[in-house]
Amino acid sequence: MRLEAIEALRDGREQGLTGHERLIASYVRQVISGTVTDESYAALAKEIGDRAAVEYTIFVAFLLMTLRLHQAFDVPALTADEVDQMLGDFRAGRRKMPDARHRFG
């Protein structure tokens, strides 16, 4: 995802997302809440392909499990200031954003 999309999601500005990013954000929320619909899964599969949709769903579920385990074992979450610093580092070029376009189109 673009840095601008991450910032828009963090700030609650859905209008700052592209159609693809809105699809992904909505789908992730559905996986997390256990409310994935046939329509949303079909839209994701159409966008990124059948295999990628399966792999992405597994990845999101794995991340959710990891977060829940961190919560269960009191692993400290990043503070808002730490997230701001990380995003600032990306914005300033001190950190490089990963490029996954070769994986998901």
PDB file of C-alpha atoms in Angstrom:
ATOM      1  CA  MET A   1       0.000   0.000   0.000  1.00  0.00           C
ATOM      2  CA  ARG A   2       1.060   3.550  -0.599  1.00  0.00           C
ATOM      3  CA  LEU A   3       2.319   5.554   2.352  1.00  0.00           C
ATOM      4  CA  GLU A   4      -0.500   8.026   1.701  1.00  0.00           C
ATOM      5  CA  ALA A   5      -3.017   5.181   2.025  1.00  0.00           C
ATOM      6  CA  ILE A   6      -1.540   4.081   5.354  1.00  0.00           C
ATOM      7  CA  GLU A   7      -1.741   7.653   6.619  1.00  0.00           C
ATOM      8  CA  ALA A   8      -5.310   8.014   5.313  1.00  0.00           C
ATOM      9  CA  LEU A   9      -6.389   4.817   7.087  1.00  0.00           C
ATOM     10  CA  ARG A  10      -4.689   5.913  10.286  1.00  0.00           C
ATOM     11  CA  ASP A  11      -6.436   9.280  10.108  1.00  0.00           C
ATOM     12  CA  GLY A  12      -9.833   7.789   9.197  1.00  0.00           C
ATOM     13  CA  ARG A  13      -9.844   9.392   5.742  1.00  0.00           C
ATOM     14  CA  GLU A  14     -11.269   6.632   3.550  1.00  0.00           C
ATOM     15  CA  GLN A  15     -11.718   9.151   0.723  1.00  0.00           C
ATOM     16  CA  GLY A  16      -7.909   9.236   0.465  1.00  0.00           C
ATOM     17  CA  LEU A  17      -7.842   5.626  -0.743  1.00  0.00           C
ATOM     18  CA  THR A  18      -7.915   4.315  -4.284  1.00  0.00           C
ATOM     19  CA  GLY A  19     -10.623   1.835  -5.219  1.00  0.00           C
ATOM     20  CA  HIS A  20      -8.143  -1.037  -4.862  1.00  0.00           C
ATOM     21  CA  GLU A  21      -7.062   0.183  -1.432  1.00  0.00           C
ATOM     22  CA  ARG A  22     -10.682   0.523  -0.281  1.00  0.00           C
ATOM     23  CA  LEU A  23     -11.343  -3.045  -1.426  1.00  0.00           C
ATOM     24  CA  ILE A  24      -8.321  -4.339   0.502  1.00  0.00           C
ATOM     25  CA  ALA A  25      -9.126  -2.333   3.658  1.00  0.00           C
ATOM     26  CA  SER A  26     -12.739  -3.475   3.630  1.00  0.00           C
ATOM     27  CA  TYR A  27     -11.750  -7.090   3.065  1.00  0.00           C
ATOM     28  CA  VAL A  28      -9.184  -7.033   5.880  1.00  0.00           C
ATOM     29  CA  ARG A  29     -11.813  -5.631   8.244  1.00  0.00           C
ATOM     30  CA  GLN A  30     -14.183  -8.414   7.231  1.00  0.00           C
ATOM     31  CA  VAL A  31     -11.569 -11.117   7.823  1.00  0.00           C
ATOM     32  CA  ILE A  32     -10.778  -9.645  11.237  1.00  0.00           C
ATOM     33  CA  SER A  33     -14.443  -9.482  12.238  1.00  0.00           C
ATOM     34  CA  GLY A  34     -15.326 -12.873  10.744  1.00  0.00           C
ATOM     35  CA  THR A  35     -17.856 -11.346   8.352  1.00  0.00           C
ATOM     36  CA  VAL A  36     -16.385 -12.059   4.900  1.00  0.00           C
ATOM     37  CA  THR A  37     -19.173 -12.247   2.336  1.00  0.00           C
ATOM     38  CA  ASP A  38     -19.179 -14.238  -0.884  1.00  0.00           C
ATOM     39  CA  GLU A  39     -19.356 -10.920  -2.749  1.00  0.00           C
ATOM     40  CA  SER A  40     -16.335  -9.376  -1.047  1.00  0.00           C
ATOM     41  CA  TYR A  41     -14.258 -12.526  -1.519  1.00  0.00           C
ATOM     42  CA  ALA A  42     -15.266 -12.676  -5.205  1.00  0.00           C
ATOM     43  CA  ALA A  43     -14.323  -9.012  -5.644  1.00  0.00           C
ATOM     44  CA  LEU A  44     -10.916  -9.640  -4.076  1.00  0.00           C
ATOM     45  CA  ALA A  45     -10.331 -12.749  -6.214  1.00  0.00           C
ATOM     46  CA  LYS A  46     -11.292 -10.801  -9.337  1.00  0.00           C
ATOM     47  CA  GLU A  47      -8.860  -8.035  -8.379  1.00  0.00           C
ATOM     48  CA  ILE A  48      -5.804 -10.116  -7.422  1.00  0.00           C
ATOM     49  CA  GLY A  49      -6.558 -13.655  -8.651  1.00  0.00           C
ATOM     50  CA  ASP A  50      -7.866 -16.791  -6.979  1.00  0.00           C
ATOM     51  CA  ARG A  51      -4.590 -18.034  -5.517  1.00  0.00           C
ATOM     52  CA  ALA A  52      -3.584 -14.602  -4.239  1.00  0.00           C
ATOM     53  CA  ALA A  53      -7.010 -14.184  -2.599  1.00  0.00           C
ATOM     54  CA  VAL A  54      -6.558 -17.445  -0.691  1.00  0.00           C
ATOM     55  CA  GLU A  55      -2.999 -16.550   0.304  1.00  0.00           C
ATOM     56  CA  TYR A  56      -3.994 -13.013   1.317  1.00  0.00           C
ATOM     57  CA  THR A  57      -6.843 -14.306   3.476  1.00  0.00           C
ATOM     58  CA  ILE A  58      -4.455 -16.708   5.213  1.00  0.00           C
ATOM     59  CA  PHE A  59      -1.914 -13.910   5.693  1.00  0.00           C
ATOM     60  CA  VAL A  60      -4.480 -11.572   7.276  1.00  0.00           C
ATOM     61  CA  ALA A  61      -5.697 -14.358   9.584  1.00  0.00           C
ATOM     62  CA  PHE A  62      -2.083 -15.152  10.546  1.00  0.00           C
ATOM     63  CA  LEU A  63      -1.431 -11.495  11.378  1.00  0.00           C
ATOM     64  CA  LEU A  64      -4.593 -11.395  13.484  1.00  0.00           C
ATOM     65  CA  MET A  65      -3.464 -14.499  15.367  1.00  0.00           C
ATOM     66  CA  THR A  66      -0.047 -12.914  15.926  1.00  0.00           C
ATOM     67  CA  LEU A  67      -1.634  -9.720  17.272  1.00  0.00           C
ATOM     68  CA  ARG A  68      -3.888 -11.716  19.609  1.00  0.00           C
ATOM     69  CA  LEU A  69      -0.888 -13.666  20.895  1.00  0.00           C
ATOM     70  CA  HIS A  70       0.989 -10.412  21.496  1.00  0.00           C
ATOM     71  CA  GLN A  71      -2.010  -9.180  23.472  1.00  0.00           C
ATOM     72  CA  ALA A  72      -2.244 -12.420  25.448  1.00  0.00           C
ATOM     73  CA  PHE A  73       1.423 -12.222  26.417  1.00  0.00           C
ATOM     74  CA  ASP A  74       1.435  -8.450  27.005  1.00  0.00           C
ATOM     75  CA  VAL A  75       3.886  -7.668  24.218  1.00  0.00           C
ATOM     76  CA  PRO A  76       3.996  -3.875  24.161  1.00  0.00           C
ATOM     77  CA  ALA A  77       2.327  -2.294  21.139  1.00  0.00           C
ATOM     78  CA  LEU A  78       3.938   0.567  19.291  1.00  0.00           C
ATOM     79  CA  THR A  79       2.997   3.922  20.735  1.00  0.00           C
ATOM     80  CA  ALA A  80       1.352   6.579  18.578  1.00  0.00           C
ATOM     81  CA  ASP A  81       4.641   8.506  18.688  1.00  0.00           C
ATOM     82  CA  GLU A  82       6.572   5.458  17.459  1.00  0.00           C
ATOM     83  CA  VAL A  83       4.138   4.994  14.575  1.00  0.00           C
ATOM     84  CA  ASP A  84       4.425   8.717  13.753  1.00  0.00           C
ATOM     85  CA  GLN A  85       8.209   8.402  13.750  1.00  0.00           C
ATOM     86  CA  MET A  86       8.112   5.371  11.456  1.00  0.00           C
ATOM     87  CA  LEU A  87       5.752   7.088   9.021  1.00  0.00           C
ATOM     88  CA  GLY A  88       7.926  10.209   9.137  1.00  0.00           C
ATOM     89  CA  ASP A  89      10.991   8.083   8.337  1.00  0.00           C
ATOM     90  CA  PHE A  90       9.200   6.634   5.320  1.00  0.00           C
ATOM     91  CA  ARG A  91       8.057  10.094   4.215  1.00  0.00           C
ATOM     92  CA  ALA A  92      11.603  11.520   4.572  1.00  0.00           C
ATOM     93  CA  GLY A  93      13.202   8.584   2.770  1.00  0.00           C
ATOM     94  CA  ARG A  94      15.098   7.319   5.832  1.00  0.00           C
ATOM     95  CA  ARG A  95      13.192   4.035   5.472  1.00  0.00           C
ATOM     96  CA  LYS A  96      12.097   2.409   2.250  1.00  0.00           C
ATOM     97  CA  MET A  97       8.546   1.200   1.710  1.00  0.00           C
ATOM     98  CA  PRO A  98       8.395  -2.461   0.658  1.00  0.00           C
ATOM     99  CA  ASP A  99       7.166  -3.004  -2.892  1.00  0.00           C
ATOM    100  CA  ALA A 100       4.735  -5.923  -3.176  1.00  0.00           C
ATOM    101  CA  ARG A 101       3.307  -4.928  -6.572  1.00  0.00           C
ATOM    102  CA  HIS A 102       5.102  -7.850  -8.202  1.00  0.00           C
ATOM    103  CA  ARG A 103       3.004 -10.163  -6.001  1.00  0.00           C
ATOM    104  CA  PHE A 104      -0.476  -8.692  -6.205  1.00  0.00           C
ATOM    105  CA  GLY A 105      -0.542  -6.708  -9.434  1.00  0.00           C
TER     106      GLY A 105
END
